[in-house]
mmCIF file of C-alpha atoms in Angstrom:
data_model
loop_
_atom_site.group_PDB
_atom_site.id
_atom_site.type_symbol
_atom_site.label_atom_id
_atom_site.label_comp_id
_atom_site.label_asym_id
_atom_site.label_seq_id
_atom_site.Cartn_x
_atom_site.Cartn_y
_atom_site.Cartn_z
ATOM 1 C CA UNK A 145 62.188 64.229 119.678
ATOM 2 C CA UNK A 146 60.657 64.063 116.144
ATOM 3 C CA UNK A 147 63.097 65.198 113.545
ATOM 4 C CA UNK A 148 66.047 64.922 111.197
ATOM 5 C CA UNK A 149 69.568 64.314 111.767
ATOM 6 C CA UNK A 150 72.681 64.835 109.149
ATOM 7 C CA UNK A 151 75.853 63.687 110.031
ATOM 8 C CA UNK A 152 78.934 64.041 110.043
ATOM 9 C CA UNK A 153 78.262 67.930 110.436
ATOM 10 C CA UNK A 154 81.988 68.455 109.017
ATOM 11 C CA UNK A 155 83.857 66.180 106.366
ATOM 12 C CA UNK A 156 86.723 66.208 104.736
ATOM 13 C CA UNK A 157 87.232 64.095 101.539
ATOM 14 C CA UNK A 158 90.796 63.429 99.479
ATOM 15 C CA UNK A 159 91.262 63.450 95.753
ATOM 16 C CA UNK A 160 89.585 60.325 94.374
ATOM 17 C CA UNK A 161 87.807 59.076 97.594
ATOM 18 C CA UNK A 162 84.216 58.510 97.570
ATOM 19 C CA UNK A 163 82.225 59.636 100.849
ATOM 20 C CA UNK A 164 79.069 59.282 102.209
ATOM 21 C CA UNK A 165 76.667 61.390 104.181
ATOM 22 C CA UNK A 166 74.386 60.486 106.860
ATOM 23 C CA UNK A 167 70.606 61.445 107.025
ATOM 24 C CA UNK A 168 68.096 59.902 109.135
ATOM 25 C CA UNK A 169 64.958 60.783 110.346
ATOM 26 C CA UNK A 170 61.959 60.006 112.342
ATOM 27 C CA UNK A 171 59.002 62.003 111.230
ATOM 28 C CA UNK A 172 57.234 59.366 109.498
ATOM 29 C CA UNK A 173 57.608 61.359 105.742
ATOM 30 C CA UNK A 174 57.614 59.546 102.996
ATOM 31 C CA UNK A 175 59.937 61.680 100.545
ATOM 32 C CA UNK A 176 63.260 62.483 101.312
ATOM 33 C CA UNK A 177 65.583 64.762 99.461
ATOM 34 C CA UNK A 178 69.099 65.906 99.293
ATOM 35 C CA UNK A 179 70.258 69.565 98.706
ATOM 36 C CA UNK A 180 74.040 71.638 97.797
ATOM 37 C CA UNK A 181 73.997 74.650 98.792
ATOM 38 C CA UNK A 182 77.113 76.666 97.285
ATOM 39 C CA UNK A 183 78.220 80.260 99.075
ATOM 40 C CA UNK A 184 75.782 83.081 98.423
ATOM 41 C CA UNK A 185 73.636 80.397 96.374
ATOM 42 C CA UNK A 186 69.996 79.098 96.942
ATOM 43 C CA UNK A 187 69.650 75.615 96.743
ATOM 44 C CA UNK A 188 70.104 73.009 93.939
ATOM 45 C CA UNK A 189 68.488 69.815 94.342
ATOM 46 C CA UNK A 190 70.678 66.423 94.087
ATOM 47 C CA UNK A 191 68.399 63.201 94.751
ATOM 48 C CA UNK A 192 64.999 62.542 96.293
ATOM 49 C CA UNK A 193 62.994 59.802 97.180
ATOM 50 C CA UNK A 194 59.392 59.385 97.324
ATOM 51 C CA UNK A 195 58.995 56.064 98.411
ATOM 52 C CA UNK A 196 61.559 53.184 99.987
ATOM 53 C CA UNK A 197 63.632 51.694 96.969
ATOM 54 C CA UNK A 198 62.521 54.265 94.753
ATOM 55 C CA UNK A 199 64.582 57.417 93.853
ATOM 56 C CA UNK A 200 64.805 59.739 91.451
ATOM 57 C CA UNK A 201 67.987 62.264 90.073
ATOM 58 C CA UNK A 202 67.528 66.138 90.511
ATOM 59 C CA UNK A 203 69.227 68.917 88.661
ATOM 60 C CA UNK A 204 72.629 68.408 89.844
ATOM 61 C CA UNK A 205 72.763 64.507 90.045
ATOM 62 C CA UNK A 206 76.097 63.783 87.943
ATOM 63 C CA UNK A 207 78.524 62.508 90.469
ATOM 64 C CA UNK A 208 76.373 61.567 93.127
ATOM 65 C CA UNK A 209 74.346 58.140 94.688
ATOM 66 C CA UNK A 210 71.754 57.239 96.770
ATOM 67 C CA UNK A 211 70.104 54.168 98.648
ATOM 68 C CA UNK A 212 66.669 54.312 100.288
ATOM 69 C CA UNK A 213 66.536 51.395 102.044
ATOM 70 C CA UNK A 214 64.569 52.224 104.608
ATOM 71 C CA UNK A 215 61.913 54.537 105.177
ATOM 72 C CA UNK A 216 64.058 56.713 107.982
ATOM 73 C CA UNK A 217 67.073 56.529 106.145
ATOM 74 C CA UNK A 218 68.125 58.296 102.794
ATOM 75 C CA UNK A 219 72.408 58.425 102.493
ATOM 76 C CA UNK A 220 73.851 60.317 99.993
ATOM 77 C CA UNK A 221 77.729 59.407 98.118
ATOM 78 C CA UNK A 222 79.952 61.960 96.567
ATOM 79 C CA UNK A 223 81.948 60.177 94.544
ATOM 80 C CA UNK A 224 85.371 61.127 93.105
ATOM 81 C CA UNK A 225 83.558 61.677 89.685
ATOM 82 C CA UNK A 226 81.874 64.833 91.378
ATOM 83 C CA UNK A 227 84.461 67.146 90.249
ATOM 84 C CA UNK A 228 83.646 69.995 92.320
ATOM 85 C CA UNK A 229 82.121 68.581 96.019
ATOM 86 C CA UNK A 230 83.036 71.205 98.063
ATOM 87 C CA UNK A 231 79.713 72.476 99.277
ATOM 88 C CA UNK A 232 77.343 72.256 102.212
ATOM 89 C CA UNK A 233 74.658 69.261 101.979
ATOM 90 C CA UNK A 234 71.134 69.651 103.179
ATOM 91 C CA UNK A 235 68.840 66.953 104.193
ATOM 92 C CA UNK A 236 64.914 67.214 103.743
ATOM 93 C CA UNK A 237 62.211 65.601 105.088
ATOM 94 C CA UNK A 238 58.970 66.438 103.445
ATOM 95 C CA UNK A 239 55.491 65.921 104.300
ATOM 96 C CA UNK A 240 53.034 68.620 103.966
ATOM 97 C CA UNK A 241 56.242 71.229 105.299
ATOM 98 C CA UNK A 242 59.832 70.566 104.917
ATOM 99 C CA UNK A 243 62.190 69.927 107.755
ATOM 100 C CA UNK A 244 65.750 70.251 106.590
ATOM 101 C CA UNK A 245 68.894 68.232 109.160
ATOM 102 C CA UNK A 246 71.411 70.875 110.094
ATOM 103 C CA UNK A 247 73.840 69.943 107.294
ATOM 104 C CA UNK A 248 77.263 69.188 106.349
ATOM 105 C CA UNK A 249 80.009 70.800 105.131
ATOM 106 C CA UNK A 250 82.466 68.760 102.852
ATOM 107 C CA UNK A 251 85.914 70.143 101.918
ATOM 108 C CA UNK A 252 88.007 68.108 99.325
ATOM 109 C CA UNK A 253 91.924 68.805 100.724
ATOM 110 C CA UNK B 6 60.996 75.326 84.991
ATOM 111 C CA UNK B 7 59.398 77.773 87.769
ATOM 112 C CA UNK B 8 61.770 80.508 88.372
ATOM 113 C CA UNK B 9 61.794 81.871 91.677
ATOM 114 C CA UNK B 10 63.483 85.706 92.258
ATOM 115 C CA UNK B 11 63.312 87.103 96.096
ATOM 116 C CA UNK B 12 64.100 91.045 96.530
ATOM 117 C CA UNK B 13 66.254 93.018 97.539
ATOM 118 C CA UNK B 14 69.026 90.384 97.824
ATOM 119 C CA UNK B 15 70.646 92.397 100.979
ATOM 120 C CA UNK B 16 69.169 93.902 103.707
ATOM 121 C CA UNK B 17 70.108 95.568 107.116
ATOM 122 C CA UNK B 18 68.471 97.199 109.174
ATOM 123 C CA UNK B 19 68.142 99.160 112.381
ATOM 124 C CA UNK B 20 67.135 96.701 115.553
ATOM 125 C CA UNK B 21 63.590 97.548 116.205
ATOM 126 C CA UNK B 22 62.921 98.242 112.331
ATOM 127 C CA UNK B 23 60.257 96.194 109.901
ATOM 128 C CA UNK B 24 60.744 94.874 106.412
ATOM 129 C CA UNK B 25 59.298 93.496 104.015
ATOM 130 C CA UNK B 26 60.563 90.324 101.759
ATOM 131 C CA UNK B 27 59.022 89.656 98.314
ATOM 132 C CA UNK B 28 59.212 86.306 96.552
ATOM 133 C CA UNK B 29 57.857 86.124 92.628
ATOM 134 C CA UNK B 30 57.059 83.314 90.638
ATOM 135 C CA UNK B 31 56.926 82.957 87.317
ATOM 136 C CA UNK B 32 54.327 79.812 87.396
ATOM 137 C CA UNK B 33 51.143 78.464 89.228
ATOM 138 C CA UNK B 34 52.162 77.067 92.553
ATOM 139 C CA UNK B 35 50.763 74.179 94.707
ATOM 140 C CA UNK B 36 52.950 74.714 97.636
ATOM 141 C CA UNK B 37 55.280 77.948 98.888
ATOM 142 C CA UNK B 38 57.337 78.367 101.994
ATOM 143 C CA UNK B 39 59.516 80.430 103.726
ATOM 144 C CA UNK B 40 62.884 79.630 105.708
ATOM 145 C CA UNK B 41 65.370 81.176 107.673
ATOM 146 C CA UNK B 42 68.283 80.006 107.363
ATOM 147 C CA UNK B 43 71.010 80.862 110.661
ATOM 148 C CA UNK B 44 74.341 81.801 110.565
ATOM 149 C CA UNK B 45 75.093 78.166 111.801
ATOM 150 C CA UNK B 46 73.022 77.101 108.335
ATOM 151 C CA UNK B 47 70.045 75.936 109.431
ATOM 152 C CA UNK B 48 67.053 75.715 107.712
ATOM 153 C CA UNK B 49 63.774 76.781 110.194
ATOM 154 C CA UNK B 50 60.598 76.574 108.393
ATOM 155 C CA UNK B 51 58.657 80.038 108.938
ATOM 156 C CA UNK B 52 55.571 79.363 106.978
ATOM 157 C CA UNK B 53 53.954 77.079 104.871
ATOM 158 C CA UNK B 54 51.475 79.204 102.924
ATOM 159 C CA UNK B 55 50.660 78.726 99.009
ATOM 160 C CA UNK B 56 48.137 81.194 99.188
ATOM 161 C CA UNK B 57 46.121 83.377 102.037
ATOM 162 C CA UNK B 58 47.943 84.909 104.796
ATOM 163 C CA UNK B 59 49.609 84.142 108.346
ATOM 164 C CA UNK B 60 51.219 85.395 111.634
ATOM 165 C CA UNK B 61 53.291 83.862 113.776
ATOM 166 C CA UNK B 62 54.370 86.510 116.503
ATOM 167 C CA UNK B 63 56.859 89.382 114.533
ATOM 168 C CA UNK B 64 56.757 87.362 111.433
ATOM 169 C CA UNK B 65 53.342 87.510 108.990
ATOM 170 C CA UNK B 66 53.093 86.217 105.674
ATOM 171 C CA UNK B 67 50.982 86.499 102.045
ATOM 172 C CA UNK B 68 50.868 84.737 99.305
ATOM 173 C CA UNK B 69 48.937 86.272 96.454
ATOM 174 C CA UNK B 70 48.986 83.410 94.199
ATOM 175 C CA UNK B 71 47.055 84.351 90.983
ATOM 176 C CA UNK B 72 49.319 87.380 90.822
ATOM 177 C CA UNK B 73 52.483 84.783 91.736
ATOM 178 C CA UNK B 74 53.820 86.569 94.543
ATOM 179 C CA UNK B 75 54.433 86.312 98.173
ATOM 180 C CA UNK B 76 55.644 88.624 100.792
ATOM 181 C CA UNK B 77 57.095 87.845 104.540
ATOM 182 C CA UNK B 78 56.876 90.735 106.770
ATOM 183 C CA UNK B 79 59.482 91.046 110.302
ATOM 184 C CA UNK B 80 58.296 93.531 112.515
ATOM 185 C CA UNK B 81 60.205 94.888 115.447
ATOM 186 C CA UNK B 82 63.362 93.557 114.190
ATOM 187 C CA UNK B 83 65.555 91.564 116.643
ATOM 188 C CA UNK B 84 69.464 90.838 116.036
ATOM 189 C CA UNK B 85 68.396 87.274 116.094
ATOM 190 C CA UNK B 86 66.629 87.706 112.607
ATOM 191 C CA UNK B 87 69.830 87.677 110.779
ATOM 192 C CA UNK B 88 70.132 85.751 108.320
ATOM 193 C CA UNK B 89 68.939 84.300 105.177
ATOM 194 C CA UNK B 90 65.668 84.221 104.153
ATOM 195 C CA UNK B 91 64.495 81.723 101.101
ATOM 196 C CA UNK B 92 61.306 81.331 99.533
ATOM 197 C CA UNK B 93 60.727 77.940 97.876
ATOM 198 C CA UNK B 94 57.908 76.670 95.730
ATOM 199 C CA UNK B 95 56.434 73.644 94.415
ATOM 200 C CA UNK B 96 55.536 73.773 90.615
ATOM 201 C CA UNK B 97 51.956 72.761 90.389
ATOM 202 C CA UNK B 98 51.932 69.533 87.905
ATOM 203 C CA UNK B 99 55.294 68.655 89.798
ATOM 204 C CA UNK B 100 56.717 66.463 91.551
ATOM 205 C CA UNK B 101 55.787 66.582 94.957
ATOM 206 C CA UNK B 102 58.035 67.856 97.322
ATOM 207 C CA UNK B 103 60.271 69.264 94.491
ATOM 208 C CA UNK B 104 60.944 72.375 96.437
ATOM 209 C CA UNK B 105 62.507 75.056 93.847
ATOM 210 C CA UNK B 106 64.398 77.379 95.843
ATOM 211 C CA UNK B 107 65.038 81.367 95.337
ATOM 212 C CA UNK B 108 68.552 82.863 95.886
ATOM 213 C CA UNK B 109 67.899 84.000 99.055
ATOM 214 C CA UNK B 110 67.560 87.480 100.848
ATOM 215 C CA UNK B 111 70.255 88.188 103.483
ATOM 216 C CA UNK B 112 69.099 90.018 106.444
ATOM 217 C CA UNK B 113 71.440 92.177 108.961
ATOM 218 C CA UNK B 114 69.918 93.204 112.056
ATOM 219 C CA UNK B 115 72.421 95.546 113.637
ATOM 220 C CA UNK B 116 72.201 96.649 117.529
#
């Protein structure tokens, strides 16, 4: 099955630890990208990458990283300088159409 | 940047009712979709259609893009279609891919 895969679909993260989300996928895209989505809000772009090694910071990158060392594979940190991570995180695949993972939900506790 | 507003922000409706979704844009666009987005939260691309329009089964969409708008029609509304609807654009001149994403219109079908 062609597609995208997110995981773990729910995380929970301590004060001061840094965690990292999964998203792989198989559709042969090129550009990758990495969405928050907050309660009743549209979406707010983190990172993306266009190409492998390459990446480049969105609107809300402060407190975030990224590696894209491989083509399929795009991971995304929060670190514990992201002040406010609770959220749910949306993967993107883009080609000519985007294809989006089915998310995760991080709660800091 | 592009700012993208979708109307009315709420909506339910009657099963069996249509509606129409509108999506403006305040800038030239070189790429606009539509999503659904499931109570589970995932993202289902409807349409991919930056100008022109299209039909796939209950669902048709137009995008008039010199007057920056687009609208997604649901006919024969199902309880399934709940929901929230986004429109998302790519600024023309931008990067590519850089999806800019509306607020979203939430749909209630009732029974």
């Amino acid at each position: 099955d062609g597609g995208i895969t997110q995981s773990p679909k729910y995380l929970f993260r301590k004060e001061g630890q840094n965690v990292t989300l999964s998203c792989e996928q198989n559709l042969n895209h090129d550009a990758m990208y990495w969405y928050r989505q907050d309660p009743g809000q549209g979406l707010r772009l983190i990172y993306y990458s266009q190409i492998v090694n390459d990446f480049q910071k969105g609107d809300i990158a402060e407190g975030y990283s990224v590696s894209r060392e491989k083509k399929e594979s795009f991971p995304l940190t929060v670190t514990s300088a992201q002040k406010n991570p609770t959220a749910f995180y949306l993967c993107a695949s883009i080609g000519a159409e985007a294809f989006f993972g089915q998310g995760t939900r991080l709660t800091v506790v | 940047g592009i700012q993208v507003e979708q109307s009315p922000p709420d909506l339910i409706l009657q099963e069996g009712a249509n509606s129409t979704l509108r999506c403006n844009f305040s800038d030239s666009v070189n790429n606009l979709q539509w999503f659904h987005q499931n109570p589970w939260g995932q993202l289902i691309n409807l349409f991919y259609i930056p100008s022109g329009t299209k039909q796939n089964g209950r669902l048709s969409a137009t995008t008039v893009a010199t007057e920056r708008y687009s609208l997604l029609y649901i006919s024969s509304s199902q309880t399934t279609d709940s929901g929230v609807y986004f429109c998302a654009v790519e600024n023309y001149g931008g990067s590519q891919g850089n999806l800019i994403f509306g607020k979203g219109t939430k749909l209630s079908v009732k029974p």
